[in-house]
Amino acid sequence: MARLADYFVVVGYDLDKRGGSEGQGHILQRFPEKDWEDNPFPQGIELFCQPNGWQLVPERERPSFFVSVLTDINSERHYCACFTFWEGLDNPLKAEASEVDEDEVPGLVQPAQVFAPKSLVLVSRLDHTEVFRNCLGLIYTVHVDSLSVPLETVIGNLLTCVIPVAGGSQPGQEERRGELGTTITLGAGDRQVIQTPINDSLPVSGSSVAHLFRQLGIVNVLYLFCAALTEHKILFLSSSYQRLTDACRALLAIMFPLKYSFTYVPILPGKLLEVLSTPTPFIIGVNSFFRSETQELLDVIIADLDGGTVTIPECVHISLLPDPLLQQTQTALSMVLDPELEIADHAFPPSSTQPSTLKIQDKEIRAVFLWLFGQLFHGYRWCLHIIRIHPEPVIRFHKAAFLGQRALTEDDFLMKVLDGMAFAGFISERGPPYRPTDLFDDLIANQVERIRQEECSPHKVMNHIKELAEQLFKNENPYPAVAMHKVQQPAESPGHNDPKNLAIFPPLDDVTVQLFIDHAAAKLKTAPPVVKAELNGMVPSGPPLGDIVDRHGHVLANSARRLEVVRNCITYIFDNKMLEAKKLMPAVLRALKGRAARVCLTQELNQHVLQNRAVLDDQQFDYIVRMMNCTLQDCSHMDEHGIAAILLPLVTAFCRKLGAGITQFAYCCVQEHVVWTNMQFWEAMFYSLFLDNAAGGQELLGALELASEQSRLWPTLSKEQQSERVQKEESTVFSQAIHYANRMSYLLLPLDTSKNRLLNRSGIGDVESVSNSYVTNSIAGSMAESYDTESGFEDAESSDVANSVVRFINRFVDKVCNESGVTNEHLKALHTMIPDIVQMHIETLDAVHRESKRLPPIQKPKLLRPILLAGEELVMDGMRVHLISDGREEATGALGGPPLLPAEGAIFLTTYRLIFKGTPNDPLVGEQVVTRSFPIASLTKEKRISVSLSMDQFIQEGLQLRSCTFQLLKIAFDEEVASDLAEVFRKHMHKLRYPQHVQGTFAFTVGQSGKTLVEHKTKDKNQSIKTLSKNLVKSAKRTIGRQYVTRKKYSPPTWENRSSLQSELDEDELSVSEELDQGSLTLSSTIRSSDRQTMSNVVERACCRDYQRLGLGTLSNSLTRSKNEPFRISTVNRMYTVCRSYPGLLIVPQSIPDSTIQRISRCYRQNRFPVVCWRSSRTKAVLLRSAGLHAKGVVGFFKSPNAPSAGPSQADSTSLEQEKYMQAIISSMPSYCEPSGRNTLGGFTSTHMSTSDSADKLRQPKIGALMKQVMGGKEDIPGTFSRGGKWGSIRGSGRLSAYNPEVGNRLSCKESPQPNGGPSEALFLRQQRAYLYIIGDKTQLKGGKQDSFQQWEVVPIEVCDVRQVKNSFKKLMKACVPSSATSEPSMTFHRCLEESEWMCLLHRVLQVSVLVVELLDTGSSVMVSLEDGWDVTTQVVSLVQLLSDPYYRTFDGFRLLVEKEWLSFGHRFSHRGAQTLASQSSGFTPVFLQFLDCVHQIHLQFPMEFEFSQYYLKFLAYHYVSNRFRTFLLDSDYERIELGVLYEEKGERKNPQVCKSVWDYIDRLNKKTPIFFNYMFSPEDEEVLRPYSFISNLKVWDFYTEETLSEGPSYDWELVQRGRQERLAEEVPDKPDTTTPKSQRHIVWPCYDSRSRVVPDSITKLLQDLQSLEAELGLPPEKWKDTWDKIKANQRTESKLENRPSFNSSLLMSSNLSHQRRSQGVYLPESGVGSSINLAMDRETSTTSTPVAGRPSTSTLYSQFQSTESENRSFEGILYKKGALLKPWKPRWFVLDKTKHQLRYYETRQDKECKGVIELAEVESVIPGTPTMGAPKNIEEKAFFDLKTTKRVYNFCAQDSPNAQLWMDSIQSCLSDA
């Protein structure tokens, strides 16, 4: 029974404390005056009566009623029902008005009377809102209507009412009293029936829940529900107080069976608003009046009841119910709240589908939530651990097991709920097995099965919910019939609001009221106590969890097979069949990822334990430990499946004998897992094991039943029995705690106690990770080395470990003992015992550790030593690592083939490389050796990673090292490698990668000490003038000799007269030698002595040789020969003063003096002014290179015509000089010197290119189209072609300053399909072509005019920035060598390749280069002037020369090209390659690699034009970043000279092993092996290549993607050769095995074997066979090149050659080159020298030449005949023909045709298309000739004869003199016949 009301209080407005705007309330009277003992008077009631503050109002308001809830310090709730009415009083402000006059705002009239609030408050611990409303209403009515009943009586009766708390009214009492429910009366003619709930554990909600759902809607309330359960802050807003209280009550009601245990204030007074910023969760209601104050709350969920919205701040994440449940709950709620929704679409809707009445609907909604909790918590009782039964039950909930069995470990919502305070309360309240039960217990126990079966059919769910709702309704309204109230209400009289009618609420007589109270108290004492029957019973547990989860089928497919594998493996291990076990091991480790397999493993292992012990031998022990580790690896720290719990007894059972009396247990080797350091795991283990003991090993159920039974009997026991049981239980717990202290010390103390595992929790790479399966007993060797155990600090360290373990165990013991009620004495005993336990264990471990070191180590693969280069030294010896597979799938076996990775081996750091060498982990491929290495200088990114190795199940620390040679090393350090060692490794690597100075790189440090470097410099300084001049002359003569020879071989056709060639040469020879003598004197007088040596070397330099080959001038200072030579070699930069990054000798126009050059250079970036670098031997057009102009230079150069000139300033003069310079270049061109004027190129073309229109038309179209592509994109950007086909106008200063409209006339837009690029082409009109095109950067040319004569023209192009190249390369590397495999479609190789835009960049460079080639080929000079002139410029200029000049496609030529354009002209190799510390930040930018890739693309399209193979390009690509050679170090010749490395390569050959120059190395290697040689090399005469540059024509270079794991990169040739020899030596068996025939077959694996070596091409194979035969026969080996040349010569001279094609052509035919492009040429008789016309292969015209109107050519007349028909062949056979200028002799099949009167020749006899035609009509004479240079060897002189035509002389050579005579006679007879 309980009092209905504890206190009655009258609160009024406090007139005395009226301060400022806010008034205050104060308690006028309270009854009883004295506090009840069991229930003190709550503080602060006056605040809660007027939550918005006490204020006087001008008009009387209607009385109001609401219930506030106060929570006291014991978290008891007090319900304060407040009834407020307003009483009139004279306005206090009116009285004071005279005093505070000046403060008053004029115009505010104060009313005479104001109204003050007064509240009647009833404080109770019961929540009967309606009863309170009626009682306080009655008191107010008695007062207002002045009824005859004294107020004291009514209040006295109210305070003495006593009602039952719960259980309705017992039937027995009902009969006695003859009435239902509890009837009360206050003695004013009223009576009320109070219905108390049957079971007070269920909340009472009236209809508040239904109201809440109506106000906010389903989804919003669900959000609030989840927020309340997961402990968020919730704030309700409404303008009604009663609604706030109802909403809060409703939220609590739907949380049943959980109880809300945080701050709960349904109505918060305005004065206490700061409570909202509390950090703890809360549910609070606030009047909407204070809405603005709630706006700045950042983490509070605000529910606006009036507006129906719920606002969740961004920073708050509410975890919602797990999925099927959320959906089911929403469906059920909408069926309750809106039953019409379901049938809204029915054609014949039923007549009545109204929702239930509010009260019923309220219960239905609560039933839905009850059903939801039934779903969430079913089976919770199976996870309860009962620790103590007496004196009262202590219960713990095993959260991990519950989540694991429900398969909800990942669920955020449930995790938070189970961790919350509400659930803790739920367990402590509902955990005990013997207690009263309620509706929820019944639901969990008996209806789970029903819920499970029905959850998928909403209608069945609804029926269940309706049943539950009925029970809830019945509990709240046990007697619905008797809801009778008889309460008077105040009469609504007409004068009700008249202030005079209302008396002030009188002060009450406290004595009278107190008497009532005392009287009632006395009565209670005499009355017999009401005994409520205890309804305790055993709480049923419901169905166990296991069955429930199974239907979700969380079992892996074909798990039975997997379990079989696990069982078999364990059987094999215990039967000692180790090989079988080893084979199954990988499968077992994979299977153990599944939970079923792990459970199976523990069960199987359990069967092998006898009497808590199982002794194994070493290998068995190792395997078992490995499986345990693998099992634990996938257990989370919570151990939700209880696997670690089952393994815990096993790890203390399995052991092996190490020596006399020393046993090592498995726990030493499985300590590496997080679960052991998780306190909650140990607590759960402690409690669950205790449970088993208590239950005597029965089922779990047995324990709770037993506990329940014991609790039932407890009251019947005597005191002694009770205390005996308590004592027994307590000592059991105590002994259990000791047992666990031991167990924990086992698993927490590492075997090697010199290091602490607990402190270092990263779990990565701890040195003592004994746990790694491979290592269990190999710790021996490795540990001793890495840790010096005799260091003397051992005690200190081990005590450190001990301390931390002791602390951990102490914390655990404190927690469990306090919870389990262990006595203090016992706890103290435990605390003294623990350090001893730990110390004892450490001593045991020391012995074990000592013994385990003596064990022979388990066979780890032995570390293989790498082969080193001469001069390469190890910096760090091999560290054992695992090479992990990255994103490339070939090595992992994913694409077929064996899984080579992961592999185990060692990483070596040398001065040159980073090398991994090891063997694959997969036992099937274990014999193979895997090598992966890259030069340390090519390292671009290093990143720490942590790796879990599938075999050993440990996370190890590792490194991911990426190299720009397209290699990636992902390594994980073995546990024997100390982590500090790994750190040392990283530091060394960084030091080697970024040396302080370039002299720290391998190329410098190899084979030489720093001392020699210094000596080298001093030697240079003491050179005397005499030796210098000697050297100069000597070297000059040498040069001239060489030049003479080269000149003869490649004699450029002079543009004067052919016959003067010889004399010019002689003249040259003289002039050079004379002038060199003078030059040497002048030079030596001007150069400092240290540079004299340099000068002689400069003359020797490659560029110089090339200039002389090209006929670009001589080393002269005089201008005497300017008429003959348009260019000269200038020494203006010999001291590198004009431009640091240019070479010492430069080609400039003859007419420009050095002083001008110095001035001009200032206009260009980096002073890189325009210099000539190549001249076309045919058109004499020159190619120039320079940097872009400085911004100010551009404007000076092309000055805008109407710019105001500021007098002759410095800039003007420079600009004039620049113009002069340009003019000088243009003047050098023969076409410009023609007398016929500049309007036509006629004179020039007549001799040098075909003047026939057909030739022109075929050659021209490309240029315009190319320009179009090169310059612009699709839309008209300034600088691209505009519609009219002009050069695009470049916008400057807001108006179009077009380049000069005439330029546009040069391009007429003529559409024609164009194979080489471009949609349509603008034909250049021949007579209007500019002489000089300047390829400039769009961004640089910000306006300016063309020169008035249109002699030069600027082509603006967009150029790729260095940053673009850098980023593109990074992406390319990630695409070609991804760091991890991915299945994402956005990450496929081709997608990544496309995103890298590498191909686009290649396309751009090639496109510009082809354009320049076209321009040069049409006779215009081109100046490439981009960026700083050392990146893109170099690429374009080099490619142009490579495409235009066949010489550069040979070994010597290519070397010369790179030395000249890249090295001499200062491409910044060191800077772009980030080779030193200084350039580290700039990052790696592979400009040179991009160039090599372009060359590779051209090589693919023209495989017969290059003397070198693709491998040669890859070799350069690898070594230009490797720093093995000095060739590609430093940024310019100047820097190389400064360091003294430019010319040292010549005289020094002290150490023949160490090549300082990559070229020397290639030469040397080329002599030994044909690896760099291209067998298909058969160049066309004077071939100009025009490659396709579309992205679709470009291929990804295999250099980026290929690798050979068997031997590492093949670019360090000696290493590969030595490696192969060693391998061959190993393969030769000791004893010849005669029994079985040895198979000759060999499997070639992708990415492992080098295919070119295993399957060489036939020529290489034949050469190799030849070598081995020579060796066998003891002949001196012949150089392969000689052999090759001999074969070619033999084939040419073979007499029976007619019957088959020549060697070259047979080779071509066999090499299937039909798809390769080659310029097809047909000679037309009118074409001057016979230049070849390009015929595109895909045109119809490819079989014949294009007929030209008005010029009938014989070849077209006969085109209908097939030229191979035999009747047209009068005489045929093979003749060698001397090619055009600079071309070698070639064998051709000649046909003399009398019918057509011509001599045709073909490439081979089978050839259908003739290579050329000599019209006999033009032949003047046939005479015997003499052999010229390059003629076939071994042929007698008389075999040569010449054929002279009107145009040229053809030199022929037959096989022998009779044959020659035959030919001469046949031709002669043809001529005479005509």
Short mmCIF file of C-alpha atoms in Angstrom, two decimals, residues 768-1027:
data_model
loop_
_atom_site.label_atom_id
_atom_site.label_comp_id
_atom_site.label_asym_id
_atom_site.label_seq_id
_atom_site.Cartn_x
_atom_site.Cartn_y
_atom_site.Cartn_z
CA GLU A 768 60.11 -12.63 -30.20
CA SER A 769 57.04 -13.58 -32.14
CA VAL A 770 57.69 -17.11 -31.44
CA SER A 771 54.19 -17.64 -32.46
CA ASN A 772 55.02 -17.67 -36.09
CA SER A 773 54.45 -21.22 -37.08
CA TYR A 774 57.71 -21.66 -38.89
CA VAL A 775 59.66 -20.49 -35.98
CA THR A 776 58.46 -22.29 -32.97
CA ASN A 777 61.86 -23.78 -32.40
CA SER A 778 64.08 -21.81 -34.66
CA ILE A 779 64.09 -18.88 -32.35
CA ALA A 780 67.28 -20.39 -31.32
CA GLY A 781 69.64 -18.88 -33.82
CA SER A 782 67.89 -15.76 -34.82
CA MET A 783 66.96 -14.55 -31.36
CA ALA A 784 70.38 -14.84 -29.93
CA GLU A 785 71.83 -12.69 -32.65
CA SER A 786 69.22 -9.98 -32.55
CA TYR A 787 69.20 -9.58 -28.80
CA ASP A 788 72.17 -9.70 -26.63
CA THR A 789 70.71 -11.44 -23.63
CA GLU A 790 73.90 -11.11 -21.66
CA SER A 791 73.61 -7.35 -21.77
CA GLY A 792 73.33 -6.99 -18.04
CA PHE A 793 69.99 -5.28 -18.18
CA GLU A 794 68.08 -8.48 -18.24
CA ASP A 795 66.78 -8.26 -14.70
CA ALA A 796 65.56 -4.75 -15.10
CA GLU A 797 63.80 -5.61 -18.31
CA SER A 798 62.18 -8.80 -17.15
CA SER A 799 60.96 -7.14 -13.98
CA ASP A 800 59.40 -4.55 -16.27
CA VAL A 801 57.47 -7.25 -18.07
CA ALA A 802 56.58 -8.80 -14.79
CA ASN A 803 55.26 -5.50 -13.44
CA SER A 804 52.99 -4.84 -16.35
CA VAL A 805 51.62 -8.39 -16.27
CA VAL A 806 51.12 -8.18 -12.50
CA ARG A 807 49.26 -4.89 -12.91
CA PHE A 808 47.00 -6.38 -15.56
CA ILE A 809 46.21 -9.48 -13.47
CA ASN A 810 45.61 -7.32 -10.40
CA ARG A 811 43.10 -5.20 -12.27
CA PHE A 812 41.32 -8.34 -13.39
CA VAL A 813 41.29 -9.88 -9.93
CA ASP A 814 39.98 -6.68 -8.33
CA LYS A 815 37.14 -6.50 -10.80
CA VAL A 816 35.96 -10.10 -10.66
CA CYS A 817 36.42 -10.43 -6.92
CA ASN A 818 34.49 -7.26 -6.15
CA GLU A 819 31.68 -8.36 -8.40
CA SER A 820 31.67 -11.87 -6.99
CA GLY A 821 31.81 -10.69 -3.41
CA VAL A 822 35.16 -12.19 -2.38
CA THR A 823 36.14 -11.19 1.15
CA ASN A 824 38.76 -8.54 1.69
CA GLU A 825 41.18 -10.92 3.41
CA HIS A 826 41.08 -13.21 0.41
CA LEU A 827 41.56 -10.32 -1.97
CA LYS A 828 44.64 -9.18 -0.08
CA ALA A 829 46.00 -12.72 -0.14
CA LEU A 830 45.49 -12.77 -3.88
CA HIS A 831 47.36 -9.51 -4.34
CA THR A 832 50.37 -10.84 -2.44
CA MET A 833 50.18 -14.11 -4.34
CA ILE A 834 50.11 -12.74 -7.91
CA PRO A 835 53.68 -11.34 -8.10
CA ASP A 836 54.93 -14.72 -6.84
CA ILE A 837 52.94 -16.60 -9.46
CA VAL A 838 54.33 -14.33 -12.19
CA GLN A 839 57.89 -14.59 -10.91
CA MET A 840 57.68 -18.36 -10.73
CA HIS A 841 56.40 -18.52 -14.23
CA ILE A 842 59.16 -16.25 -15.50
CA GLU A 843 61.73 -18.59 -14.00
CA THR A 844 60.13 -21.60 -15.70
CA LEU A 845 60.06 -19.69 -18.97
CA ASP A 846 63.73 -18.81 -18.74
CA ALA A 847 64.60 -22.47 -18.64
CA VAL A 848 62.25 -23.19 -21.54
CA HIS A 849 63.69 -20.29 -23.51
CA ARG A 850 67.22 -21.50 -22.91
CA GLU A 851 66.35 -25.00 -24.03
CA SER A 852 64.32 -23.92 -27.03
CA LYS A 853 67.40 -22.12 -28.32
CA ARG A 854 69.30 -25.37 -28.34
CA LEU A 855 66.79 -27.01 -30.62
CA PRO A 856 67.95 -27.46 -34.18
CA PRO A 857 66.11 -24.72 -36.06
CA ILE A 858 63.21 -25.77 -38.22
CA GLN A 859 64.24 -25.81 -41.81
CA LYS A 860 63.70 -22.30 -43.03
CA PRO A 861 64.74 -21.85 -46.60
CA LYS A 862 68.40 -20.93 -46.57
CA LEU A 863 69.16 -17.40 -47.67
CA LEU A 864 70.47 -17.28 -51.21
CA ARG A 865 73.28 -14.84 -51.95
CA PRO A 866 72.82 -12.55 -54.93
CA ILE A 867 75.53 -12.18 -57.55
CA LEU A 868 77.08 -8.72 -57.40
CA LEU A 869 78.64 -6.56 -60.08
CA ALA A 870 82.31 -5.76 -60.00
CA GLY A 871 82.61 -2.84 -57.60
CA GLU A 872 79.13 -3.35 -56.12
CA GLU A 873 79.26 -3.82 -52.36
CA LEU A 874 76.71 -4.96 -49.81
CA VAL A 875 75.54 -2.18 -47.53
CA MET A 876 73.21 -4.40 -45.51
CA ASP A 877 73.43 -8.12 -45.55
CA GLY A 878 70.37 -10.25 -46.23
CA MET A 879 67.42 -9.70 -43.91
CA ARG A 880 64.84 -12.44 -43.99
CA VAL A 881 61.66 -11.14 -45.57
CA HIS A 882 58.59 -12.36 -47.38
CA LEU A 883 57.92 -11.00 -50.83
CA ILE A 884 54.18 -10.45 -51.03
CA SER A 885 52.29 -10.49 -54.28
CA ASP A 886 51.10 -7.13 -55.55
CA GLY A 887 48.43 -6.33 -58.13
CA ARG A 888 50.21 -8.18 -60.96
CA GLU A 889 48.47 -11.49 -61.26
CA GLU A 890 50.95 -13.53 -63.31
CA ALA A 891 53.26 -14.34 -60.40
CA THR A 892 50.45 -15.39 -58.06
CA GLY A 893 49.28 -18.04 -60.47
CA ALA A 894 45.95 -16.31 -60.92
CA LEU A 895 46.31 -16.51 -64.70
CA GLY A 896 47.48 -20.11 -64.70
CA GLY A 897 51.01 -21.14 -63.94
CA PRO A 898 52.45 -21.76 -60.51
CA PRO A 899 52.02 -19.40 -57.55
CA LEU A 900 55.55 -17.98 -57.37
CA LEU A 901 54.53 -15.39 -54.82
CA PRO A 902 54.42 -15.02 -51.91
CA ALA A 903 58.03 -16.09 -51.58
CA GLU A 904 60.37 -16.26 -48.63
CA GLY A 905 63.93 -15.07 -48.89
CA ALA A 906 66.08 -12.13 -48.04
CA ILE A 907 66.43 -8.55 -49.07
CA PHE A 908 69.92 -7.23 -49.79
CA LEU A 909 70.87 -3.59 -50.02
CA THR A 910 73.97 -2.91 -52.08
CA THR A 911 75.55 0.32 -53.20
CA TYR A 912 73.79 -0.14 -56.53
CA ARG A 913 70.66 -2.21 -56.13
CA LEU A 914 67.94 -3.48 -53.88
CA ILE A 915 67.69 -7.24 -54.40
CA PHE A 916 65.21 -9.80 -53.17
CA LYS A 917 66.21 -13.40 -53.64
CA GLY A 918 64.23 -16.31 -52.29
CA THR A 919 61.99 -19.27 -52.97
CA PRO A 920 58.20 -19.47 -53.33
CA ASN A 921 56.18 -20.43 -50.24
CA ASP A 922 54.13 -22.90 -52.23
CA PRO A 923 55.81 -26.28 -51.70
CA LEU A 924 55.03 -27.33 -55.27
CA VAL A 925 57.25 -24.59 -56.72
CA GLY A 926 59.72 -24.53 -53.86
CA GLU A 927 62.77 -25.39 -56.00
CA GLN A 928 62.52 -22.27 -58.17
CA VAL A 929 64.48 -19.19 -57.25
CA VAL A 930 62.66 -15.89 -57.34
CA THR A 931 64.67 -12.72 -57.89
CA ARG A 932 63.31 -9.23 -57.99
CA SER A 933 65.58 -6.22 -57.95
CA PHE A 934 65.92 -2.65 -59.06
CA PRO A 935 68.63 0.01 -58.89
CA ILE A 936 68.42 1.96 -55.65
CA ALA A 937 68.58 5.17 -57.67
CA SER A 938 65.27 4.35 -59.32
CA LEU A 939 63.29 4.17 -56.06
CA THR A 940 60.40 6.61 -56.33
CA LYS A 941 58.19 5.83 -53.35
CA GLU A 942 58.56 4.02 -50.08
CA LYS A 943 55.58 3.30 -47.88
CA ARG A 944 55.19 1.34 -44.66
CA ILE A 945 52.55 -1.35 -44.74
CA SER A 946 51.41 -4.09 -42.43
CA VAL A 947 50.89 -7.44 -44.01
CA SER A 948 49.26 -10.60 -42.81
CA LEU A 949 50.88 -13.66 -44.28
CA SER A 950 48.30 -16.27 -45.09
CA MET A 951 50.48 -19.13 -43.92
CA ASP A 952 51.53 -17.83 -40.60
CA GLN A 953 48.60 -15.69 -39.67
CA PHE A 954 50.55 -12.80 -38.20
CA ILE A 955 50.46 -9.20 -39.03
CA GLN A 956 53.98 -8.15 -39.87
CA GLU A 957 55.38 -4.78 -40.59
CA GLY A 958 56.58 -4.34 -44.10
CA LEU A 959 57.61 -1.89 -46.78
CA GLN A 960 56.25 -1.21 -50.23
CA LEU A 961 59.04 0.05 -52.49
CA ARG A 962 58.20 1.35 -55.94
CA SER A 963 60.80 1.91 -58.62
CA CYS A 964 60.63 3.87 -61.86
CA THR A 965 62.04 0.82 -63.68
CA PHE A 966 58.47 -0.47 -63.26
CA GLN A 967 59.14 -2.73 -60.37
CA LEU A 968 57.47 -3.02 -57.01
CA LEU A 969 58.79 -4.82 -53.95
CA LYS A 970 56.18 -5.52 -51.30
CA ILE A 971 58.09 -7.07 -48.46
CA ALA A 972 57.14 -8.12 -44.96
CA PHE A 973 59.96 -8.51 -42.49
CA ASP A 974 60.25 -11.91 -40.90
CA GLU A 975 59.78 -11.96 -37.15
CA GLU A 976 63.47 -12.64 -36.68
CA VAL A 977 64.26 -9.17 -38.05
CA ALA A 978 64.25 -6.65 -35.24
CA SER A 979 62.08 -3.63 -35.93
CA ASP A 980 64.98 -1.28 -35.30
CA LEU A 981 66.93 -3.23 -37.93
CA ALA A 982 64.16 -2.52 -40.41
CA GLU A 983 64.47 1.15 -39.49
CA VAL A 984 68.23 1.07 -40.11
CA PHE A 985 67.51 -0.50 -43.47
CA ARG A 986 65.18 2.35 -44.37
CA LYS A 987 67.69 5.00 -43.35
CA HIS A 988 70.48 3.41 -45.40
CA MET A 989 68.17 3.13 -48.34
CA HIS A 990 67.31 6.81 -48.15
CA LYS A 991 70.92 7.78 -47.85
CA LEU A 992 71.82 5.78 -50.94
CA ARG A 993 68.80 6.97 -52.90
CA TYR A 994 69.42 10.65 -52.28
CA PRO A 995 73.16 11.23 -51.86
CA GLN A 996 74.30 14.72 -50.81
CA HIS A 997 76.05 15.20 -54.13
CA VAL A 998 76.04 13.47 -57.47
CA GLN A 999 79.51 12.15 -56.59
CA GLY A 1000 77.81 9.98 -54.01
CA THR A 1001 76.01 7.99 -56.69
CA PHE A 1002 77.08 4.48 -57.58
CA ALA A 1003 78.55 5.51 -60.92
CA PHE A 1004 81.13 7.59 -59.04
CA THR A 1005 81.72 5.49 -55.96
CA VAL A 1006 82.15 2.23 -57.84
CA GLY A 1007 85.69 0.91 -57.95
CA GLN A 1008 87.30 4.17 -56.96
CA SER A 1009 87.99 6.03 -53.76
CA GLY A 1010 87.40 9.72 -53.23
CA LYS A 1011 91.16 10.33 -53.35
CA THR A 1012 91.52 9.64 -57.06
CA LEU A 1013 88.80 12.11 -57.76
CA VAL A 1014 90.79 14.89 -56.21
CA GLU A 1015 94.02 13.85 -57.94
CA HIS A 1016 92.21 13.85 -61.21
CA LYS A 1017 91.44 17.52 -60.92
CA THR A 1018 94.92 18.61 -59.97
CA LYS A 1019 96.38 16.76 -62.91
CA ASP A 1020 94.31 18.89 -65.25
CA LYS A 1021 95.60 22.15 -63.90
CA ASN A 1022 99.28 21.62 -64.67
CA GLN A 1023 98.90 21.23 -68.39
CA SER A 1024 101.25 23.46 -70.34
CA ILE A 1025 100.40 25.55 -73.34
CA LYS A 1026 102.67 23.47 -75.54
CA THR A 1027 100.91 20.22 -74.83
#
